[in-house]
Amino acid sequence: MDKFKTIKQNSKAEIEEKKSRFIAELFYIENVNQAEEYIKQVKKKYFDARHHCYAYRIIQDNAIKDKQSDDGEPSGTAGAPMLNILTKNQIVNVLVIVTRYFGGTLLGTGGLVKAYSEATLKAIENTEIIMQELGYEMQITITYADLEKFKYYAQKNSINIINTKYENNIVCTIEINKEEKEKLLMQENFNILEYAVLREKYIRRSDEI
């Protein structure tokens, strides 16, 4: 998979159903370890809640890996509908956790599916959906005189500057897609003294869809 949809930033939403509180938190993740760490953090933050249901989809070995958990709710009433919403929206590298504080009234299976789905949808509405694509992490070396020209070029072409080192010359670490890499190396607005591709990686583009 060279290109797919993901979220621009983490988000949060909360709904109430018959005095039960459903707190949905949406996280950008790149691997299973990050998902597990966020789940631990949320369980610690809301330690007195009854349920912490979750679902995630990530790109792993060029395929989508997903997982969901009802965390004590009746089977199929929480994790599955949450995962279904992520799938229908075609977003990946994302984790949603919905924490429930029980309000004393049973909601029934239909009520639970509705509540967990609604909380998940609201969290998605509170973020922006952008494209993520296969590209590179790359280092380029330029002169001090060309720094502002390069920064302007990067902004206009959605190139993310991760880090800038001020040495004898300027060394910038950037995220760039395959097409833009070739264009960058051929441009004549400024002089690239040296460049090196550090690794291939999935990058989030700042341009929205």
Tab-separated table of C-alpha atoms in Angstrom:
chain	number	residue	atom	x	y	z
A	1	MET	CA	0.000	0.000	0.000
A	2	ASP	CA	1.612	3.231	-1.162
A	3	LYS	CA	-1.111	5.627	-0.023
A	4	PHE	CA	-3.973	5.602	2.492
A	5	LYS	CA	-6.001	7.800	4.859
A	6	THR	CA	-5.131	8.525	8.481
A	7	ILE	CA	-5.722	11.260	11.093
A	8	LYS	CA	-3.846	14.536	11.346
A	9	GLN	CA	-3.920	14.791	15.145
A	10	ASN	CA	-5.208	12.933	18.199
A	11	SER	CA	-8.730	13.828	19.315
A	12	LYS	CA	-11.297	13.263	22.046
A	13	ALA	CA	-15.083	13.213	22.387
A	14	GLU	CA	-17.586	12.395	25.119
A	15	ILE	CA	-21.251	11.417	25.110
A	16	GLU	CA	-23.727	10.430	27.813
A	17	GLU	CA	-26.364	7.717	27.500
A	18	LYS	CA	-28.740	7.031	30.422
A	19	LYS	CA	-26.162	8.475	32.856
A	20	SER	CA	-23.332	6.289	31.485
A	21	ARG	CA	-20.372	8.371	30.248
A	22	PHE	CA	-18.525	7.266	27.120
A	23	ILE	CA	-15.156	8.973	26.632
A	24	ALA	CA	-13.622	8.325	23.214
A	25	GLU	CA	-9.965	9.039	22.497
A	26	LEU	CA	-8.461	8.714	19.028
A	27	PHE	CA	-4.688	8.266	18.613
A	28	TYR	CA	-2.324	8.195	15.640
A	29	ILE	CA	-0.125	5.082	15.895
A	30	GLU	CA	2.441	3.336	13.698
A	31	ASN	CA	2.799	-0.033	15.440
A	32	VAL	CA	1.258	-2.417	17.968
A	33	ASN	CA	3.602	-1.309	20.760
A	34	GLN	CA	2.344	2.272	20.496
A	35	ALA	CA	-1.249	1.021	20.644
A	36	GLU	CA	-0.568	-1.028	23.770
A	37	GLU	CA	1.180	1.910	25.428
A	38	TYR	CA	-1.775	4.245	24.794
A	39	ILE	CA	-4.182	1.606	26.133
A	40	LYS	CA	-2.112	1.366	29.339
A	41	GLN	CA	-2.063	5.155	29.705
A	42	VAL	CA	-5.828	5.471	29.272
A	43	LYS	CA	-6.525	2.656	31.746
A	44	LYS	CA	-4.272	4.400	34.254
A	45	LYS	CA	-5.885	7.806	33.664
A	46	TYR	CA	-9.433	6.446	34.051
A	47	PHE	CA	-8.552	3.763	36.596
A	48	ASP	CA	-11.985	3.910	38.221
A	49	ALA	CA	-13.934	3.264	34.996
A	50	ARG	CA	-15.601	-0.076	34.338
A	51	HIS	CA	-14.668	-0.612	30.671
A	52	HIS	CA	-11.886	0.463	28.302
A	53	CYS	CA	-12.922	-0.875	24.897
A	54	TYR	CA	-10.698	-0.325	21.877
A	55	ALA	CA	-10.073	-0.959	18.201
A	56	TYR	CA	-7.123	-0.242	15.945
A	57	ARG	CA	-5.932	-0.615	12.347
A	58	ILE	CA	-2.271	-0.329	11.359
A	59	ILE	CA	-0.144	-0.925	8.281
A	60	GLN	CA	2.256	-3.788	8.947
A	61	ASP	CA	4.323	-5.572	6.283
A	62	ASN	CA	2.331	-3.737	3.595
A	63	ALA	CA	-0.969	-5.142	4.900
A	64	ILE	CA	-3.604	-3.940	7.362
A	65	LYS	CA	-3.499	-5.487	10.846
A	66	ASP	CA	-6.480	-4.854	13.101
A	67	LYS	CA	-7.616	-5.766	16.600
A	68	GLN	CA	-10.559	-4.964	18.841
A	69	SER	CA	-11.623	-5.579	22.436
A	70	ASP	CA	-14.989	-5.416	24.236
A	71	ASP	CA	-13.202	-5.336	27.635
A	72	GLY	CA	-16.031	-6.976	29.552
A	73	GLU	CA	-18.970	-5.608	27.585
A	74	PRO	CA	-21.238	-8.207	25.893
A	75	SER	CA	-19.459	-9.739	22.905
A	76	GLY	CA	-19.738	-7.681	19.735
A	77	THR	CA	-21.252	-4.579	21.359
A	78	ALA	CA	-18.170	-2.341	21.607
A	79	GLY	CA	-14.886	-3.259	19.910
A	80	ALA	CA	-16.454	-4.690	16.746
A	81	PRO	CA	-18.676	-1.673	15.944
A	82	MET	CA	-15.773	0.673	16.739
A	83	LEU	CA	-13.499	-1.258	14.343
A	84	ASN	CA	-16.273	-1.286	11.745
A	85	ILE	CA	-16.380	2.532	11.806
A	86	LEU	CA	-12.603	2.772	11.318
A	87	THR	CA	-12.896	0.335	8.411
A	88	LYS	CA	-15.850	2.116	6.785
A	89	ASN	CA	-13.978	5.430	7.000
A	90	GLN	CA	-10.953	3.678	5.444
A	91	ILE	CA	-8.524	5.125	7.996
A	92	VAL	CA	-5.444	3.286	9.240
A	93	ASN	CA	-2.588	3.809	11.701
A	94	VAL	CA	-5.240	4.792	14.195
A	95	LEU	CA	-6.387	3.576	17.621
A	96	VAL	CA	-9.698	4.433	19.271
A	97	ILE	CA	-10.320	3.756	22.972
A	98	VAL	CA	-13.759	4.321	24.494
A	99	THR	CA	-13.854	4.411	28.279
A	100	ARG	CA	-17.226	3.817	29.943
A	101	TYR	CA	-18.318	4.984	33.357
A	102	PHE	CA	-21.425	2.927	34.170
A	103	GLY	CA	-24.415	5.069	35.074
A	104	GLY	CA	-26.529	2.405	36.756
A	105	THR	CA	-28.906	1.648	33.872
A	106	LEU	CA	-28.367	-1.268	31.479
A	107	LEU	CA	-28.416	-0.151	27.860
A	108	GLY	CA	-28.933	-3.517	26.161
A	109	THR	CA	-26.900	-4.743	23.213
A	110	GLY	CA	-28.439	-2.289	20.742
A	111	GLY	CA	-27.908	0.631	23.104
A	112	LEU	CA	-24.283	-0.314	23.675
A	113	VAL	CA	-23.526	-0.623	19.952
A	114	LYS	CA	-25.144	2.779	19.374
A	115	ALA	CA	-23.246	4.473	22.221
A	116	TYR	CA	-19.788	3.086	21.358
A	117	SER	CA	-20.350	3.844	17.666
A	118	GLU	CA	-21.521	7.398	18.337
A	119	ALA	CA	-18.569	8.144	20.641
A	120	THR	CA	-16.128	6.838	18.018
A	121	LEU	CA	-17.739	8.870	15.227
A	122	LYS	CA	-17.596	12.053	17.318
A	123	ALA	CA	-13.875	11.554	17.980
A	124	ILE	CA	-13.294	11.163	14.225
A	125	GLU	CA	-15.301	14.340	13.580
A	126	ASN	CA	-12.997	16.198	15.991
A	127	THR	CA	-9.880	15.548	13.906
A	128	GLU	CA	-8.888	15.947	10.254
A	129	ILE	CA	-8.437	13.119	7.780
A	130	ILE	CA	-5.260	13.385	5.683
A	131	MET	CA	-3.254	11.169	3.350
A	132	GLN	CA	-0.343	9.026	4.458
A	133	GLU	CA	1.972	7.653	1.794
A	134	LEU	CA	5.191	5.778	1.279
A	135	GLY	CA	8.167	8.117	1.076
A	136	TYR	CA	11.581	8.805	2.570
A	137	GLU	CA	13.352	10.304	5.523
A	138	MET	CA	16.198	12.219	3.905
A	139	GLN	CA	19.035	14.575	4.825
A	140	ILE	CA	20.096	17.494	2.665
A	141	THR	CA	22.972	19.944	3.182
A	142	ILE	CA	22.591	23.557	2.039
A	143	THR	CA	24.350	26.870	2.701
A	144	TYR	CA	23.146	29.409	5.247
A	145	ALA	CA	22.335	31.724	2.345
A	146	ASP	CA	19.902	29.172	0.892
A	147	LEU	CA	18.067	28.272	4.115
A	148	GLU	CA	15.121	30.651	3.691
A	149	LYS	CA	14.736	29.646	0.028
A	150	PHE	CA	14.620	25.986	1.034
A	151	LYS	CA	12.138	26.596	3.880
A	152	TYR	CA	9.843	28.444	1.454
A	153	TYR	CA	10.153	25.600	-1.070
A	154	ALA	CA	9.390	23.007	1.622
A	155	GLN	CA	6.282	24.887	2.757
A	156	LYS	CA	4.970	25.219	-0.805
A	157	ASN	CA	5.532	21.538	-1.577
A	158	SER	CA	4.303	19.971	1.695
A	159	ILE	CA	7.794	18.783	2.685
A	160	ASN	CA	8.074	18.283	6.441
A	161	ILE	CA	11.354	19.516	7.976
A	162	ILE	CA	11.937	17.228	10.978
A	163	ASN	CA	15.240	18.672	12.207
A	164	THR	CA	17.733	21.422	11.315
A	165	LYS	CA	21.407	21.353	12.377
A	166	TYR	CA	23.470	24.518	12.152
A	167	GLU	CA	27.037	23.421	11.410
A	168	ASN	CA	29.524	24.671	8.789
A	169	ASN	CA	26.524	24.403	6.516
A	170	ILE	CA	22.864	23.678	7.242
A	171	VAL	CA	21.857	20.009	7.514
A	172	CYS	CA	18.094	19.429	7.297
A	173	THR	CA	16.321	16.136	7.942
A	174	ILE	CA	13.099	15.986	5.969
A	175	GLU	CA	10.157	13.730	5.126
A	176	ILE	CA	9.409	13.606	1.418
A	177	ASN	CA	7.438	11.447	-1.002
A	178	LYS	CA	8.987	9.702	-4.002
A	179	GLU	CA	7.728	12.141	-6.625
A	180	GLU	CA	8.792	15.209	-4.643
A	181	LYS	CA	12.247	13.715	-4.013
A	182	GLU	CA	13.047	13.677	-7.724
A	183	LYS	CA	11.611	17.175	-8.160
A	184	LEU	CA	13.673	18.501	-5.233
A	185	LEU	CA	16.943	17.160	-6.626
A	186	MET	CA	16.251	18.776	-10.012
A	187	GLN	CA	15.061	22.220	-8.815
A	188	GLU	CA	17.276	25.278	-9.371
A	189	ASN	CA	16.008	27.661	-6.653
A	190	PHE	CA	18.873	26.745	-4.303
A	191	ASN	CA	21.951	24.553	-4.288
A	192	ILE	CA	21.939	21.171	-2.523
A	193	LEU	CA	25.539	20.459	-1.482
A	194	GLU	CA	24.916	16.879	-0.331
A	195	TYR	CA	21.946	14.563	0.184
A	196	ALA	CA	21.342	11.101	1.615
A	197	VAL	CA	18.244	8.917	1.898
A	198	LEU	CA	18.174	7.673	5.501
A	199	ARG	CA	15.270	5.250	5.234
A	200	GLU	CA	11.994	4.494	3.514
A	201	LYS	CA	8.978	5.281	5.692
A	202	TYR	CA	5.303	6.152	5.657
A	203	ILE	CA	4.808	9.906	5.926
A	204	ARG	CA	1.746	12.017	6.699
A	205	ARG	CA	1.177	14.792	4.211
A	206	SER	CA	0.227	18.224	5.547
A	207	ASP	CA	-2.148	18.745	2.610
A	208	GLU	CA	-5.656	17.611	3.521
A	209	ILE	CA	-7.911	15.465	1.325
